[in-house]
Coordinates of C-alpha atoms and ligand atoms in Angstrom, one line a residue:
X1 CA -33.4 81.8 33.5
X2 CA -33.3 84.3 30.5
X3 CA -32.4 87.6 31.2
X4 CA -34.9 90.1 30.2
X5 CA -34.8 93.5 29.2
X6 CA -37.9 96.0 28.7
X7 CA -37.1 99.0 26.7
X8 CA -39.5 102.0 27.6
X9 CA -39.9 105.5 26.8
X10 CA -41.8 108.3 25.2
X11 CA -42.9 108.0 21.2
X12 CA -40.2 108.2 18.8
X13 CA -37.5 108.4 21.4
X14 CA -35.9 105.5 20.0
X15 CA -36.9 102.5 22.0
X16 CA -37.1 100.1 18.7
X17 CA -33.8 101.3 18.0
X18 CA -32.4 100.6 21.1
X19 CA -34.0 98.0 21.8
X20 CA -32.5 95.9 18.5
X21 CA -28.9 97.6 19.1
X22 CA -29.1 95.7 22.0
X23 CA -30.1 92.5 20.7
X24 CA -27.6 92.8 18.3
X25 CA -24.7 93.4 20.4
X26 CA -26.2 90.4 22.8
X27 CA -26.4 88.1 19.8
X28 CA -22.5 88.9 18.6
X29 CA -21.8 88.3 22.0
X30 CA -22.8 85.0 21.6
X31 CA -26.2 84.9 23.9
X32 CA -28.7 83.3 22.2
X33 CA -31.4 85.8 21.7
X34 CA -35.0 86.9 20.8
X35 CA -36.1 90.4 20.3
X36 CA -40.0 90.5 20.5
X37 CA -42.6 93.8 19.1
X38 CA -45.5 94.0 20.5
X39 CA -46.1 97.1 18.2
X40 CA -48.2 96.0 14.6
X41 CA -46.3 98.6 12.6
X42 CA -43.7 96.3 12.0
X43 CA -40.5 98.6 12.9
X44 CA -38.5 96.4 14.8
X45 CA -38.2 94.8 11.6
X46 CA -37.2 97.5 9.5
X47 CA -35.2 98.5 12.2
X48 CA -33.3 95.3 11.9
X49 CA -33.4 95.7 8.2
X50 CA -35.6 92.3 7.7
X51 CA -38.9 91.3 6.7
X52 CA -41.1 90.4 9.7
X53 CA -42.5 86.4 10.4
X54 CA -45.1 85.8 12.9
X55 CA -43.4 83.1 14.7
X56 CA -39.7 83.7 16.0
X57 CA -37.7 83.7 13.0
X58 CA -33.5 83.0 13.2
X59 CA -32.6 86.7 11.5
X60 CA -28.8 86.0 12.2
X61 CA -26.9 83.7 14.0
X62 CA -28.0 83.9 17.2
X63 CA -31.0 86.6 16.6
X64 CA -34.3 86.0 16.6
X65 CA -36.9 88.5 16.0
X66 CA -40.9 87.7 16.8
X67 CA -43.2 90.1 15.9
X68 CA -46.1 88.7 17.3
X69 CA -49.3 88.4 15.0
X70 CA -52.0 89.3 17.4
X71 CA -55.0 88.4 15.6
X72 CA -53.7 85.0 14.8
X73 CA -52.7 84.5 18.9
X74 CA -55.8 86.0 20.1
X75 CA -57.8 83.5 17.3
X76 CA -55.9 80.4 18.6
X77 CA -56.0 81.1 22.6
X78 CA -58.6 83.1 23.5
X79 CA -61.5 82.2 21.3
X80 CA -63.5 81.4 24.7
X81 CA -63.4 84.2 26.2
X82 CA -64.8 86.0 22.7
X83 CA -67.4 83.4 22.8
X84 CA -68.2 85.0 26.2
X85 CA -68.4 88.2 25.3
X86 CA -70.4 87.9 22.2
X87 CA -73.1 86.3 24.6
X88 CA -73.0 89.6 26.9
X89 CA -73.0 91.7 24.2
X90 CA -76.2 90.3 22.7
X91 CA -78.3 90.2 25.5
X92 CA -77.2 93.8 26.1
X93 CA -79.0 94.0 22.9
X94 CA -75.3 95.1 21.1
X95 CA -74.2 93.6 17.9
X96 CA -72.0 90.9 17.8
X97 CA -68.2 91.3 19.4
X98 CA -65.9 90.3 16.5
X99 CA -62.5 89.1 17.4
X100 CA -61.3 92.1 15.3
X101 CA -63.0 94.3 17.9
X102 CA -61.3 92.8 20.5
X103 CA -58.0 93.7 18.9
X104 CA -59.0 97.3 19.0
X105 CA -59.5 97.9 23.3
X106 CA -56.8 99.7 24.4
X107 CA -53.9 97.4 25.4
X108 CA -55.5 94.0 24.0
X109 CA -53.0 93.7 21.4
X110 CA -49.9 94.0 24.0
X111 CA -51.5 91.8 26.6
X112 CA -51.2 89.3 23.7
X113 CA -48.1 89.3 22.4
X114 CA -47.0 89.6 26.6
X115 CA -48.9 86.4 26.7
X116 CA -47.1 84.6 23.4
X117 CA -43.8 86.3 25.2
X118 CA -44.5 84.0 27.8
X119 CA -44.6 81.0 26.1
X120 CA -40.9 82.1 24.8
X121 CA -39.6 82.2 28.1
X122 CA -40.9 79.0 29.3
X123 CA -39.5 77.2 26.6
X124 CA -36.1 78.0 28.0
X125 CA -34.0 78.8 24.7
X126 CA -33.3 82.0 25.4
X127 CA -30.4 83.6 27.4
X128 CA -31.5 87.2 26.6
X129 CA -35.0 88.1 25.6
X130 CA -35.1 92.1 24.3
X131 CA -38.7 94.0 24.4
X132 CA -39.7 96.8 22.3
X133 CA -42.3 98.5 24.0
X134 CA -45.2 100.7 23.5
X135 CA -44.7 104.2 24.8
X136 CA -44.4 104.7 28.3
X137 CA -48.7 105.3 29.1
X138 CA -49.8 102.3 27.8
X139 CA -47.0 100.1 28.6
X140 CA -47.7 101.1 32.6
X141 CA -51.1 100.6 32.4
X142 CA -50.4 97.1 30.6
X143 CA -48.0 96.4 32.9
X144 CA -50.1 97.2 36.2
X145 CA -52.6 95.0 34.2
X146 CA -52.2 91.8 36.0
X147 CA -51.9 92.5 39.2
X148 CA -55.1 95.0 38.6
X149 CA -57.1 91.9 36.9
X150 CA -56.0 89.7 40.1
X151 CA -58.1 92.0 42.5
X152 CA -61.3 91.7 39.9
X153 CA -60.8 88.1 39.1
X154 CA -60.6 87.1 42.9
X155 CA -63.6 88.8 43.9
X156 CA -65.5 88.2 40.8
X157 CA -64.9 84.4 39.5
X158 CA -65.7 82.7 42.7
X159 CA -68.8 84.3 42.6
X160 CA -70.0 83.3 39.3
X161 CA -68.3 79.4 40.3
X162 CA -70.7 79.9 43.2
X163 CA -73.9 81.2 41.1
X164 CA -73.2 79.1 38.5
X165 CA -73.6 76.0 40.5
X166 CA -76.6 76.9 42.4
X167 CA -78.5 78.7 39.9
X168 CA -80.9 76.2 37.4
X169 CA -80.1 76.6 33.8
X170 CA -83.7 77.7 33.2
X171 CA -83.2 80.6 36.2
X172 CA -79.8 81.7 34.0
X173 CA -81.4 81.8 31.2
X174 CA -83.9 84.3 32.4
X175 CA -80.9 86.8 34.6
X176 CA -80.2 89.5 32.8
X177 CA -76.6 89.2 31.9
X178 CA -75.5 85.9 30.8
X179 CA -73.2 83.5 33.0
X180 CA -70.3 82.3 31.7
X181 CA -70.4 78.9 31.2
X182 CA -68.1 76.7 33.1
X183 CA -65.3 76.2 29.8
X184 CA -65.5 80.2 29.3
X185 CA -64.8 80.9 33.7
X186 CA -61.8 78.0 32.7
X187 CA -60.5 80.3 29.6
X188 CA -61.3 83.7 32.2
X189 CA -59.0 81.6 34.9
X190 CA -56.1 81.0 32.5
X191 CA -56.0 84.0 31.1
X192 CA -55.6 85.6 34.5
X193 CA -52.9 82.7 35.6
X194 CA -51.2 83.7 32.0
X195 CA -51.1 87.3 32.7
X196 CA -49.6 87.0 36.6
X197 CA -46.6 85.3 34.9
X198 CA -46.0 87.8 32.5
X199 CA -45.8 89.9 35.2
X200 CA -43.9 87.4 37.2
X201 CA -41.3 87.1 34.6
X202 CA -41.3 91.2 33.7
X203 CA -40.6 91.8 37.4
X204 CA -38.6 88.9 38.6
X205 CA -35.2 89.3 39.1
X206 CA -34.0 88.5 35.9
X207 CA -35.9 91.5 34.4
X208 CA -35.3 95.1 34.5
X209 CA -36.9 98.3 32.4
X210 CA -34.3 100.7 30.3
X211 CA -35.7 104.2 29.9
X212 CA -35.0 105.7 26.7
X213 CA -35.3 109.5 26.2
X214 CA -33.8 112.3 24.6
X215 CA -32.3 115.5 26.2
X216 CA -35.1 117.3 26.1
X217 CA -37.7 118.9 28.6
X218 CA -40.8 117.5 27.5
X219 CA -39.3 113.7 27.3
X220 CA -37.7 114.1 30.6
X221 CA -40.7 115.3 32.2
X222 CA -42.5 112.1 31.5
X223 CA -39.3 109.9 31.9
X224 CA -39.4 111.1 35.6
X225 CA -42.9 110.3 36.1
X226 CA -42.6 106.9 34.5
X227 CA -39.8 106.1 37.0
X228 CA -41.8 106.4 39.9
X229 CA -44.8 104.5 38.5
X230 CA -42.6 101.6 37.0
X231 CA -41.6 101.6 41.0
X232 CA -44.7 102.0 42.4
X233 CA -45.5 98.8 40.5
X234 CA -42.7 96.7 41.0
X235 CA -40.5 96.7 38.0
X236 CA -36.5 97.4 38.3
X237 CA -35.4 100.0 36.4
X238 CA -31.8 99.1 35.9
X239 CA -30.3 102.3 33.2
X240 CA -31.5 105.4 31.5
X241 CA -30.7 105.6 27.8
X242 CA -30.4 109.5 26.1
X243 CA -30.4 109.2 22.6
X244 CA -30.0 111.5 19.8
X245 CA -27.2 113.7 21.7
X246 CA -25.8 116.1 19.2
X247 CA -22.1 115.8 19.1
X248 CA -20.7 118.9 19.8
X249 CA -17.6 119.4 17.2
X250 CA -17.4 121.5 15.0
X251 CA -21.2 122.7 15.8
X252 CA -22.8 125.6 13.5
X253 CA -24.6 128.4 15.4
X254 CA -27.9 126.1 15.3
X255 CA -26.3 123.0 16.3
X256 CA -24.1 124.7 19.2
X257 CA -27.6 126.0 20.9
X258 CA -28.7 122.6 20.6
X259 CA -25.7 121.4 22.0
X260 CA -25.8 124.0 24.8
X261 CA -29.5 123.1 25.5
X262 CA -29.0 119.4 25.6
X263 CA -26.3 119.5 27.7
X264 CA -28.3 121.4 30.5
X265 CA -30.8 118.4 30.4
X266 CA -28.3 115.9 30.4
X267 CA -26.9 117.1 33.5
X268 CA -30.3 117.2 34.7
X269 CA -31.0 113.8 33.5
X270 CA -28.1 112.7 36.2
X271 CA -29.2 114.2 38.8
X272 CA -32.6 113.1 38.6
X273 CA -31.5 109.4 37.6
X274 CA -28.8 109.0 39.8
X275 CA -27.7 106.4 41.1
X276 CA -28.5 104.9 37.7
X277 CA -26.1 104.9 35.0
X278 CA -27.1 107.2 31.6
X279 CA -26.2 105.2 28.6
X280 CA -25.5 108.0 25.9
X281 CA -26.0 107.3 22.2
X282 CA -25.2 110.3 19.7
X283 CA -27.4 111.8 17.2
X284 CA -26.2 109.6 13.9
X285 CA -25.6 111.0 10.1
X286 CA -28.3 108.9 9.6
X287 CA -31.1 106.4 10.8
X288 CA -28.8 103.4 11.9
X289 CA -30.5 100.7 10.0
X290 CA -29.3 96.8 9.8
X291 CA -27.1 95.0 11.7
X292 CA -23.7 96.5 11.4
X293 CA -25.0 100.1 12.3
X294 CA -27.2 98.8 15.6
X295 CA -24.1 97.0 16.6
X296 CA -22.3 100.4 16.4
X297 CA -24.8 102.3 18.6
X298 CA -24.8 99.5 21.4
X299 CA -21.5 99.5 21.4
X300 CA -21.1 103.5 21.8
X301 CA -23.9 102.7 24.4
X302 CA -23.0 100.5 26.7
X303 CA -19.1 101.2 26.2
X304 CA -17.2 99.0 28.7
X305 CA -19.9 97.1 30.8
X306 CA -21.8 94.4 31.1
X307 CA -25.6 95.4 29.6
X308 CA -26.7 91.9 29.9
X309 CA -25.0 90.9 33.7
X310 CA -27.7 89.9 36.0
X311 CA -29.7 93.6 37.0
X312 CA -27.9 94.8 40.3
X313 CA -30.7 97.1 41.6
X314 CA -33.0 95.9 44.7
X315 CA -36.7 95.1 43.7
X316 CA -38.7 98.0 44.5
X317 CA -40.9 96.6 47.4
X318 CA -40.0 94.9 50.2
X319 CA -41.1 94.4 54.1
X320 CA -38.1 94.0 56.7
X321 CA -38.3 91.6 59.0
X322 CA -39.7 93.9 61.7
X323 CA -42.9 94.1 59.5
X324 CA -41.9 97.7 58.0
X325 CA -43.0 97.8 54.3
X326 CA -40.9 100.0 51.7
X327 CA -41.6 100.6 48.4
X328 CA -39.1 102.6 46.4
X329 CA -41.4 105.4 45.1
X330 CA -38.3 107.8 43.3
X331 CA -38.7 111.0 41.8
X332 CA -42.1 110.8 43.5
X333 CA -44.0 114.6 44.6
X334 CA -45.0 114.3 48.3
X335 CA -48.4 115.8 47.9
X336 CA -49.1 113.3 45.1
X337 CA -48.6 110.2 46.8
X338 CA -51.5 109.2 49.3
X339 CA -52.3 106.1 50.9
X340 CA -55.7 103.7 51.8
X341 CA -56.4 100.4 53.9
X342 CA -58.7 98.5 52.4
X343 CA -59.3 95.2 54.1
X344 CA -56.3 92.8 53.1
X345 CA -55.0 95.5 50.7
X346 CA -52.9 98.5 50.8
X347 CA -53.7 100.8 48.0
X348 CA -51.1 103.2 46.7
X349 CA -51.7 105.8 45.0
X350 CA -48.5 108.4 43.3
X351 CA -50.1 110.6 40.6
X352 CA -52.4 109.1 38.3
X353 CA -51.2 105.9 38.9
X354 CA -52.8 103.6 41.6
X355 CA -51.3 100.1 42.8
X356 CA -53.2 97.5 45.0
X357 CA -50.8 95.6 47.1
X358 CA -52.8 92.5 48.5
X359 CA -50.9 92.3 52.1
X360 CA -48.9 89.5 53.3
X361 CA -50.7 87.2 55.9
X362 CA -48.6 89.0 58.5
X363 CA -49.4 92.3 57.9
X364 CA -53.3 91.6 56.5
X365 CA -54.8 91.6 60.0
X366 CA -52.5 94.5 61.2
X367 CA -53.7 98.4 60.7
X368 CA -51.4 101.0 59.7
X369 CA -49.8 103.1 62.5
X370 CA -47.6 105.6 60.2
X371 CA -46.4 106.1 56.8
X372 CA -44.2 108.7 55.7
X373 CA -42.3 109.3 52.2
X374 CA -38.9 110.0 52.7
X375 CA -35.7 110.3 50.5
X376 CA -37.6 108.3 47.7
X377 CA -38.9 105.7 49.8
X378 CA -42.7 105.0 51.0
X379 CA -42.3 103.4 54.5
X380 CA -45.5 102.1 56.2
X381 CA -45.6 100.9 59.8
X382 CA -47.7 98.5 61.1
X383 CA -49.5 98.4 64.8
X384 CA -47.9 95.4 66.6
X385 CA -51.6 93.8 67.0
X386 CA -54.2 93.1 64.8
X387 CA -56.9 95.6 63.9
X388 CA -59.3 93.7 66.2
X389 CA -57.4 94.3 69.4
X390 CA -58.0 98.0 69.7
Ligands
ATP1 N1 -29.4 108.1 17.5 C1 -30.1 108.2 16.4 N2 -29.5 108.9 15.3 C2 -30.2 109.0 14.2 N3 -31.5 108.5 14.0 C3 -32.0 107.8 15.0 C4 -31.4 107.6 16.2 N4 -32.2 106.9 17.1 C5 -33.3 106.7 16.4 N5 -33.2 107.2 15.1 C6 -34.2 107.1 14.1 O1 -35.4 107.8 14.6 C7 -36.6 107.2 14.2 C8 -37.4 106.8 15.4 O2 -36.7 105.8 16.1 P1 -37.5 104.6 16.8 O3 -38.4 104.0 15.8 O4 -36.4 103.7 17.3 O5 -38.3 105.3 17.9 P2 -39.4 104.7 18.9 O6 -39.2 105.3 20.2 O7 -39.4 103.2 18.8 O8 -40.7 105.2 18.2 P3 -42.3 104.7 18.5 O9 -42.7 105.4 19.8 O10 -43.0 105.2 17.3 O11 -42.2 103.3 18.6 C9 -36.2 106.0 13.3 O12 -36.2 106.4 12.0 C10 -34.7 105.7 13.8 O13 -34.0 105.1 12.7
MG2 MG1 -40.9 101.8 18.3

């Protein structure tokens, strides 16, 4: 199983950065290695100080670097599914959808090159596969995709099976919106099945989610609220990363309030992290470009451990053998956090961020007696019967 790392974290924090320092250092430690962009500006690649290929190309020995071509993967696998949606655009009486215009809907492009990630991973080369992802909004909202598109796709496509094989051709063709034919529900189905393994293999427990940030209060602000909605959906967040930390000798006036004002936030980037470890990589004479210089900032990262041991942090949902559920929810406000029960589903709610937890058979038929959020943790009991027996 390759080990998997997701780097996250405001714009311009530094996440490409981080993200090939670590591959580096994982390389030159001998782990064979890929370091996939999903991002179409090409940085990981200057980052790395190379020119970027659209398949995974061998950068240095033991590197590899994809940065996925998205039009050319969306072309090749999903052509169906465009071939859909051009038929529901023009009886809508819209022009044509152009695969181009796919590319553009907010997320399309990561959902792809999460897709072609997958592929990587089940070919098994890998010991270490590094992500540089977008910045933290989009990246949860990708990331909550599949399990999002699981609740629509279950109630939706064997509806249309249904419809589609009771319903005449000659009655489809005179229903409003079009059906999908029988190939395009297949290319619907496996783009769903695709997705649920991405998110299999991003939350499984050879994965965990590095938060990068720098010392300052608008970036921590978010970094807080993007730990409790990486929990809320079930991704381990194994290590904070604050970058660009001013070094503090022999500091002009400017650079010692800086200094003075970075140093508050670091200490209350501890506390609110805690018990994660903060990984901290110093603001460099210059933009550490190439291999030699990323090596350097891993290695003043990471200092004496292990960054690619097996993650040692518990996933963040589980239900104890008494039927309890508790999902980790840290850093989460009380009065943000709500709950509903919504036939087999629990829906979660922490912020602006929702998650729809289908139930386990045991609990499905069970109502909910109490939940409470305590020390971090959302803990929902269950009545000992089923909702029936009331
Ligand atoms: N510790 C550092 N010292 C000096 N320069 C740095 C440091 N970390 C990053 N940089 C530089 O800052 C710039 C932004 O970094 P990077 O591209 O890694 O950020 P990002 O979070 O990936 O941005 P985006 O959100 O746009 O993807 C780059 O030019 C990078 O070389
Ligand atoms: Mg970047």
């Amino acid at each position: 199983m390759s080990r998997v790392l997701l780097f996250t974290g405001k714009g311009g924090v530094g996440k490409t950065t981080v993200a090939a320092a670590t591959a580096t250092l994982a390389a030159r430690s001998g782990l064979k290695t890929l370091v996939v962009s999903t991002d179409t500006a090409h940085s990981l690649a200057d980052a790395l100080g190379v020119r970027a290929g659209g398949e995974p190309t061998e950068i240095a020995p033991g590197l590899s670097l994809h940065q996925v071509d998205t039009q050319r993967a969306l072309e090749r696998q999903w052509g169906e599914l465009r071939d859909y949606a051009r038929g529901v655009f023009a009886e809508l009486g819209l022009d044509e959808v152009t695969a181009e215009e796919i590319t553009v809907l907010p997320g399309a492009e990561e959902v792809i090159a999460l897709l072609e990630l997958r592929e990587q991973a089940r070919t098994g080369l890998w010991d270490v596969i590094v992500i540089d992802c977008a910045p933290t909004a989009e990246t949860l909202r990708l990331l909550a995709l599949p399990e999002a598109l699981d609740w629509h796709v279950n109630r939706l496509l064997p509806i249309g099976r249904r419809l589609l094989s009771t319903i005449s051709p000659l009655v489809r063709r005179l229903a409003q919106v079009s059906m999908p034919e029988d190939h395009v529900i297949g290319a619907g189905e496996r783009l769903h099945r695709g997705l649920m393994e991405v998110r299999e293999l991003l939350t499984g427990p050879g994965a965990s989610v590095r938060l990068v940030l720098t010392p300052e209060a608008v970036v921590l602000a978010e970094a807080r609220r993007t730990l409790t909605s990486l929990s809320l959906y079930g991704y381990r967040v194994d290590a904070v990363i604050a970058n660009r930390v001013f070094p503090s000798e022999g500091a002009d006036p400017w650079r010692r309030k800086w200094v003075r004002a970075q140093a508050r936030h670091l200490a209350e980037v501890e506390e609110s992290f805690a018990p994660l470890p903060v990984h901290i990589v110093p603001y460099l004479e210059a933009e550490p470009v190439g291999l030699d210089a990323l090596a350097a900032v891993a290695e003043a990262m990471y200092g004496e451990g292990d960054p690619f041991a097996p993650p040692s942090v518990d996933p963040p949902l589980r239900i104890t053998a008494e039927g309890e559920l508790i999902l980790a929810l840290p850093l989460a406000d009380k009065d943000e956090v709500d709950l509903a029960r919504k036939g087999d589903e629990l829906i979660v709610n922490a912020g602006s961020y929702r998650r729809v937890l289908a139930l386990p058979a045991a609990l499905a038929r069970r109502s909910v007696r109490e939940a409470a959020l305590r020390d971090g943790f959302l803990r929902v009991r269950f009545e000992s019967g089923g909702p029936d027996d009331r």
